[in-house]
mmCIF file of C-alpha atoms in Angstrom:
data_model
loop_
_atom_site.group_PDB
_atom_site.id
_atom_site.type_symbol
_atom_site.label_atom_id
_atom_site.label_comp_id
_atom_site.label_asym_id
_atom_site.label_seq_id
_atom_site.Cartn_x
_atom_site.Cartn_y
_atom_site.Cartn_z
ATOM 1 C CA MET U 548 -33.235 7.905 9.469
ATOM 2 C CA THR U 549 -33.804 6.606 12.935
ATOM 3 C CA LEU U 550 -37.434 5.971 12.426
ATOM 4 C CA PHE U 551 -36.606 2.963 10.145
ATOM 5 C CA ASP U 552 -34.626 -0.174 10.862
ATOM 6 C CA LEU U 553 -31.323 0.654 9.228
ATOM 7 C CA LYS U 554 -28.066 -1.499 8.822
ATOM 8 C CA PHE U 555 -25.061 -1.323 6.574
ATOM 9 C CA ASP U 556 -22.940 -4.116 5.224
ATOM 10 C CA TYR U 557 -19.610 -2.943 3.576
ATOM 11 C CA TYR U 558 -17.917 -5.533 1.449
ATOM 12 C CA LEU U 559 -14.094 -5.027 0.945
ATOM 13 C CA ASP U 560 -10.557 -6.280 0.908
ATOM 14 C CA PRO U 561 -8.096 -4.222 2.857
ATOM 15 C CA LEU U 562 -5.823 -3.976 -0.293
ATOM 16 C CA CYS U 563 -8.392 -3.109 -2.768
ATOM 17 C CA GLY U 564 -7.601 0.198 -4.291
ATOM 18 C CA TRP U 565 -11.116 1.028 -5.070
ATOM 19 C CA CYS U 566 -11.879 0.447 -1.453
ATOM 20 C CA TYR U 567 -9.368 3.198 -0.641
ATOM 21 C CA ALA U 568 -11.346 5.266 -3.304
ATOM 22 C CA SER U 569 -14.478 4.992 -1.195
ATOM 23 C CA ALA U 570 -12.725 5.525 2.149
ATOM 24 C CA PRO U 571 -14.038 9.113 2.774
ATOM 25 C CA ALA U 572 -17.723 7.864 2.324
ATOM 26 C CA LEU U 573 -17.019 4.829 4.595
ATOM 27 C CA ALA U 574 -15.375 7.252 7.138
ATOM 28 C CA GLY U 575 -18.510 9.498 7.269
ATOM 29 C CA LEU U 576 -20.754 6.280 7.434
ATOM 30 C CA ALA U 577 -18.852 4.880 10.434
ATOM 31 C CA GLU U 578 -18.894 8.230 12.259
ATOM 32 C CA LYS U 579 -22.540 8.499 11.907
ATOM 33 C CA TYR U 580 -23.850 5.149 12.134
ATOM 34 C CA PRO U 581 -21.135 3.099 14.017
ATOM 35 C CA ASP U 582 -23.465 0.707 15.592
ATOM 36 C CA GLN U 583 -25.217 -0.292 12.307
ATOM 37 C CA LEU U 584 -22.131 -0.864 10.241
ATOM 38 C CA ALA U 585 -20.763 -4.438 9.690
ATOM 39 C CA MET U 586 -17.501 -4.938 7.726
ATOM 40 C CA ARG U 587 -17.526 -7.868 5.416
ATOM 41 C CA PRO U 588 -13.948 -8.864 4.355
ATOM 42 C CA SER U 589 -14.107 -10.872 1.142
ATOM 43 C CA GLY U 590 -10.715 -12.558 1.019
ATOM 44 C CA LEU U 591 -10.111 -11.114 -2.500
ATOM 45 C CA PHE U 592 -6.340 -10.644 -1.895
ATOM 46 C CA PHE U 593 -5.991 -12.811 1.228
ATOM 47 C CA GLU U 594 -3.444 -15.320 -0.261
ATOM 48 C CA PRO U 595 -0.116 -13.708 -0.762
ATOM 49 C CA ARG U 596 1.536 -13.442 -4.203
ATOM 50 C CA PRO U 597 4.730 -11.686 -5.413
ATOM 51 C CA VAL U 598 4.038 -8.077 -5.559
ATOM 52 C CA ALA U 599 5.826 -7.980 -8.969
ATOM 53 C CA SER U 600 2.819 -9.859 -10.516
ATOM 54 C CA ILE U 601 0.407 -6.993 -9.813
ATOM 55 C CA ALA U 602 2.655 -3.844 -9.620
ATOM 56 C CA ASP U 603 2.107 -2.565 -13.161
ATOM 57 C CA HIS U 604 -1.795 -3.255 -12.900
ATOM 58 C CA ALA U 605 -1.863 -1.599 -9.566
ATOM 59 C CA GLU U 606 -0.167 1.576 -10.521
ATOM 60 C CA ARG U 607 -2.344 2.158 -13.564
ATOM 61 C CA ASN U 608 -5.370 1.550 -11.340
ATOM 62 C CA ASP U 609 -3.961 3.995 -8.678
ATOM 63 C CA GLN U 610 -3.463 6.757 -11.169
ATOM 64 C CA HIS U 611 -7.106 6.427 -12.282
ATOM 65 C CA ILE U 612 -8.498 6.345 -8.873
ATOM 66 C CA GLN U 613 -6.321 9.435 -7.882
ATOM 67 C CA LYS U 614 -7.519 11.266 -10.879
ATOM 68 C CA ILE U 615 -11.228 10.806 -10.226
ATOM 69 C CA THR U 616 -11.303 10.840 -6.381
ATOM 70 C CA GLY U 617 -8.217 12.837 -5.321
ATOM 71 C CA GLN U 618 -7.117 9.941 -2.907
ATOM 72 C CA ARG U 619 -3.297 10.128 -2.637
ATOM 73 C CA PHE U 620 -0.903 7.571 -3.714
ATOM 74 C CA THR U 621 2.616 8.650 -3.084
ATOM 75 C CA GLU U 622 5.929 7.690 -4.610
ATOM 76 C CA ALA U 623 6.882 6.143 -1.151
ATOM 77 C CA TYR U 624 4.079 3.617 -1.821
ATOM 78 C CA HIS U 625 4.711 3.071 -5.492
ATOM 79 C CA GLN U 626 8.516 2.722 -5.216
ATOM 80 C CA GLY U 627 8.850 1.414 -1.674
ATOM 81 C CA VAL U 628 6.069 -0.926 -1.525
ATOM 82 C CA MET U 629 4.900 -2.040 -5.009
ATOM 83 C CA ARG U 630 8.468 -2.017 -6.467
ATOM 84 C CA SER U 631 10.062 -3.677 -3.424
ATOM 85 C CA LYS U 632 12.410 -6.356 -4.459
ATOM 86 C CA GLY U 633 10.999 -9.673 -3.090
ATOM 87 C CA GLY U 634 7.701 -8.089 -1.582
ATOM 88 C CA VAL U 635 4.596 -9.856 -1.399
ATOM 89 C CA PHE U 636 1.015 -8.797 -2.141
ATOM 90 C CA GLY U 637 -1.514 -10.213 0.406
ATOM 91 C CA SER U 638 -4.189 -8.926 2.843
ATOM 92 C CA ASN U 639 -4.036 -12.031 5.159
ATOM 93 C CA PHE U 640 -2.435 -10.037 8.021
ATOM 94 C CA LEU U 641 -4.605 -7.024 7.469
ATOM 95 C CA THR U 642 -7.797 -8.990 7.499
ATOM 96 C CA ARG U 643 -6.807 -11.028 10.658
ATOM 97 C CA ALA U 644 -6.027 -7.713 12.452
ATOM 98 C CA MET U 645 -9.423 -6.231 11.515
ATOM 99 C CA VAL U 646 -10.979 -9.365 12.921
ATOM 100 C CA ALA U 647 -8.919 -9.162 15.938
ATOM 101 C CA LEU U 648 -9.519 -5.576 16.741
ATOM 102 C CA GLY U 649 -13.380 -6.261 16.256
ATOM 103 C CA GLN U 650 -13.144 -8.554 19.328
ATOM 104 C CA TYR U 651 -12.620 -5.479 21.393
ATOM 105 C CA GLU U 652 -14.975 -3.033 19.699
ATOM 106 C CA ALA U 653 -16.755 -3.362 16.237
ATOM 107 C CA ALA U 654 -16.011 0.437 15.707
ATOM 108 C CA LEU U 655 -12.318 -0.367 15.490
ATOM 109 C CA GLU U 656 -12.526 -2.388 12.262
ATOM 110 C CA PRO U 657 -13.496 0.604 9.880
ATOM 111 C CA ASN U 658 -11.063 2.832 11.819
ATOM 112 C CA PHE U 659 -8.234 0.200 11.365
ATOM 113 C CA LEU U 660 -9.024 -0.013 7.606
ATOM 114 C CA HIS U 661 -8.750 3.608 7.154
ATOM 115 C CA ASP U 662 -5.454 3.849 9.196
ATOM 116 C CA ALA U 663 -4.019 0.958 7.235
ATOM 117 C CA GLN U 664 -4.851 2.486 3.970
ATOM 118 C CA ILE U 665 -3.102 5.848 4.868
ATOM 119 C CA ALA U 666 -0.105 3.819 6.246
ATOM 120 C CA ARG U 667 0.174 2.078 2.949
ATOM 121 C CA TYR U 668 -0.787 4.524 0.276
ATOM 122 C CA VAL U 669 0.435 7.608 1.750
ATOM 123 C CA GLN U 670 3.251 6.729 4.137
ATOM 124 C CA GLY U 671 4.623 3.951 1.990
ATOM 125 C CA LYS U 672 4.359 1.181 4.861
ATOM 126 C CA ASP U 673 4.270 -2.439 3.560
ATOM 127 C CA THR U 674 1.033 -3.522 5.114
ATOM 128 C CA SER U 675 1.371 -7.022 3.598
ATOM 129 C CA ARG U 676 3.892 -7.594 6.416
ATOM 130 C CA ALA U 677 2.727 -8.705 9.884
ATOM 131 C CA ARG U 678 4.963 -6.168 11.772
ATOM 132 C CA GLU U 679 3.712 -3.196 9.905
ATOM 133 C CA VAL U 680 0.083 -4.361 10.250
ATOM 134 C CA ALA U 681 0.618 -4.890 14.032
ATOM 135 C CA LEU U 682 2.053 -1.260 14.394
ATOM 136 C CA VAL U 683 -1.019 0.159 12.613
ATOM 137 C CA ALA U 684 -3.497 -1.984 14.606
ATOM 138 C CA CYS U 685 -1.922 -0.887 17.882
ATOM 139 C CA ARG U 686 -2.124 2.789 16.939
ATOM 140 C CA THR U 687 -5.772 2.463 15.947
ATOM 141 C CA ALA U 688 -6.475 0.579 19.252
ATOM 142 C CA ALA U 689 -4.575 3.327 21.450
ATOM 143 C CA LYS U 690 -6.830 6.098 20.024
ATOM 144 C CA ALA U 691 -9.773 4.055 21.545
ATOM 145 C CA ALA U 692 -7.914 3.903 24.794
ATOM 146 C CA ILE U 693 -7.020 0.196 24.221
ATOM 147 C CA GLU U 694 -3.399 -0.599 24.954
ATOM 148 C CA LEU U 695 -1.998 -3.420 22.903
ATOM 149 C CA ASN U 696 1.524 -4.814 22.775
ATOM 150 C CA VAL U 697 2.996 -4.651 19.203
ATOM 151 C CA ALA U 698 5.057 -7.904 19.525
ATOM 152 C CA GLU U 699 2.143 -9.714 21.137
ATOM 153 C CA PHE U 700 -0.155 -8.480 18.441
ATOM 154 C CA GLU U 701 2.278 -9.466 15.616
ATOM 155 C CA ASP U 702 2.560 -13.063 17.193
ATOM 156 C CA LYS U 703 -1.293 -13.452 17.233
ATOM 157 C CA LEU U 704 -1.386 -12.396 13.509
ATOM 158 C CA THR U 705 1.096 -15.106 12.611
ATOM 159 C CA ASN U 706 0.681 -17.917 15.026
ATOM 160 C CA CYS U 707 -2.943 -17.821 16.501
ATOM 161 C CA ALA U 708 -4.997 -20.660 15.134
ATOM 162 C CA GLU U 709 -8.231 -19.259 16.756
ATOM 163 C CA LEU U 710 -7.710 -16.000 15.093
ATOM 164 C CA GLU U 711 -7.173 -17.731 11.751
ATOM 165 C CA ARG U 712 -10.381 -19.818 12.246
ATOM 166 C CA GLU U 713 -12.454 -16.662 12.974
ATOM 167 C CA THR U 714 -11.041 -14.874 10.025
ATOM 168 C CA GLN U 715 -11.779 -17.695 7.805
ATOM 169 C CA ALA U 716 -15.321 -17.898 9.088
ATOM 170 C CA ARG U 717 -15.733 -14.108 8.447
ATOM 171 C CA ILE U 718 -14.438 -14.580 4.842
ATOM 172 C CA SER U 719 -16.636 -17.554 4.196
ATOM 173 C CA ASP U 720 -19.708 -15.812 5.630
ATOM 174 C CA THR U 721 -18.879 -12.846 3.289
ATOM 175 C CA GLN U 722 -18.394 -14.932 0.230
ATOM 176 C CA ALA U 723 -21.806 -16.674 0.815
ATOM 177 C CA ARG U 724 -23.547 -13.386 1.186
ATOM 178 C CA GLN U 725 -21.864 -12.030 -1.912
ATOM 179 C CA ALA U 726 -23.207 -14.945 -4.051
ATOM 180 C CA SER U 727 -26.314 -13.128 -4.241
ATOM 181 C CA LEU U 728 -25.083 -9.676 -4.789
ATOM 182 C CA PRO U 729 -23.965 -7.813 -7.814
ATOM 183 C CA GLY U 730 -20.354 -7.051 -8.744
ATOM 184 C CA GLY U 731 -17.128 -7.319 -6.283
ATOM 185 C CA VAL U 732 -15.664 -4.852 -3.771
ATOM 186 C CA PRO U 733 -16.390 -2.197 -2.664
ATOM 187 C CA LEU U 734 -19.930 -2.585 -2.224
ATOM 188 C CA LEU U 735 -22.248 -1.271 0.398
ATOM 189 C CA VAL U 736 -25.599 -2.947 1.103
ATOM 190 C CA VAL U 737 -27.997 -0.737 2.822
ATOM 191 C CA THR U 738 -30.773 -2.543 4.475
ATOM 192 C CA LEU U 739 -33.837 -0.256 5.364
ATOM 193 C CA ASP U 740 -36.799 -1.867 6.895
ATOM 194 C CA GLY U 741 -35.624 -5.219 5.707
ATOM 195 C CA ARG U 742 -35.130 -4.245 2.043
ATOM 196 C CA PRO U 743 -31.512 -4.520 0.807
ATOM 197 C CA THR U 744 -30.224 -2.116 -1.643
ATOM 198 C CA PRO U 745 -26.748 -2.438 -3.031
ATOM 199 C CA LEU U 746 -24.663 0.935 -3.634
ATOM 200 C CA SER U 747 -21.405 0.914 -5.476
ATOM 201 C CA GLY U 748 -19.337 3.078 -7.916
ATOM 202 C CA GLU U 749 -20.111 6.672 -8.015
ATOM 203 C CA LYS U 750 -22.280 6.596 -4.888
ATOM 204 C CA LEU U 751 -19.005 5.498 -2.942
ATOM 205 C CA TYR U 752 -16.275 7.333 -4.708
ATOM 206 C CA ARG U 753 -17.851 10.905 -4.425
ATOM 207 C CA GLY U 754 -17.547 11.026 -0.518
ATOM 208 C CA ALA U 755 -19.771 11.207 2.473
ATOM 209 C CA ALA U 756 -21.941 13.810 1.223
ATOM 210 C CA ALA U 757 -22.968 11.956 -1.956
ATOM 211 C CA LEU U 758 -23.422 8.743 -0.089
ATOM 212 C CA PHE U 759 -25.669 10.675 2.487
ATOM 213 C CA GLU U 760 -27.553 12.055 -0.502
ATOM 214 C CA ALA U 761 -28.164 8.538 -1.902
ATOM 215 C CA LEU U 762 -29.366 7.390 1.522
ATOM 216 C CA ASP U 763 -31.826 10.253 1.886
ATOM 217 C CA ASP U 764 -33.292 9.266 -1.519
ATOM 218 C CA LEU U 765 -33.669 5.587 -0.227
ATOM 219 C CA LEU U 766 -35.351 7.011 2.842
ATOM 220 C CA LYS U 767 -37.866 9.029 0.730
ATOM 221 C CA THR U 768 -38.557 6.105 -1.403
ATOM 222 C CA THR U 769 -39.203 3.908 1.615
ATOM 223 C CA ALA U 770 -41.390 6.473 3.378
ATOM 224 C CA GLY U 771 -43.371 6.914 0.148
ATOM 225 C CA ARG U 772 -43.813 3.216 -0.296
ATOM 226 C CA GLU U 773 -45.088 2.766 3.300
ATOM 227 C CA LEU U 774 -47.756 5.668 2.676
ATOM 228 C CA ASN U 775 -49.141 4.020 -0.383
#
C-alpha cells in the first residue's frame, strides 16, 4: 500500500471495552504502519464516576466481548476493579498518560493503550487511579528505552496544567472530527489518497488479518477507480 497516500485515525476511549475488543487489530496496524497511525481519544469516559454505577452493565458487555472475540476479562478485574468498594471509573489519567507519552514518541500511544488494557482486564489493576497508570506508562516507555520516574510521572498526571490543556485540546479536536463520522468508539478511519473510509464493528473485532483484508479491498477499489 506504499504506492498510495495512506493514513489511519483511530477513535477510542482507554476504558471502552469494545476498544479492547479491537486491540489485536490495532496492534497489527501499529506494528505495520506506525508512522501513519494517529490516536484520537474521545473523552467518552474522561470524567470519573462511581464504578458501581457501571459495574453491572460493564460485566454483561465484557461477557459478550469475550464470547465473540476471545479477549480475556479475569475475575481479578471483575471483582478487584469493577466491584471495588468506593472505586471510580474514569479514563482521565489514562488519556493524559497517552498524551504525555506521545510527547516522546507517537508510537508509544497505541503501545501504552495495549499495556493499560492488559493491566486492567487481565491483571486486575485499577487503571482509573493515577499511580497504576503511571506504573503502566513507565513500563511502556522502558520498552522503548525511555526511562521515566514513576512518582514524577504520577505527579505530572495529577498536577500538570500544561498536560491537562494539551489533553483537553486533543479531546476537543477528536470530538470535532467525530461530528461528521458515523457511530462512536472504536472507529478506524482509513484515508487513502484523500478519501476517508470509516471501519468499525466486525472489521475491527476479528483481528489484524481481517483488518488487513479490508484494507486490501480498499486498495483494490482505489486502484480500480484510478484506472477508470
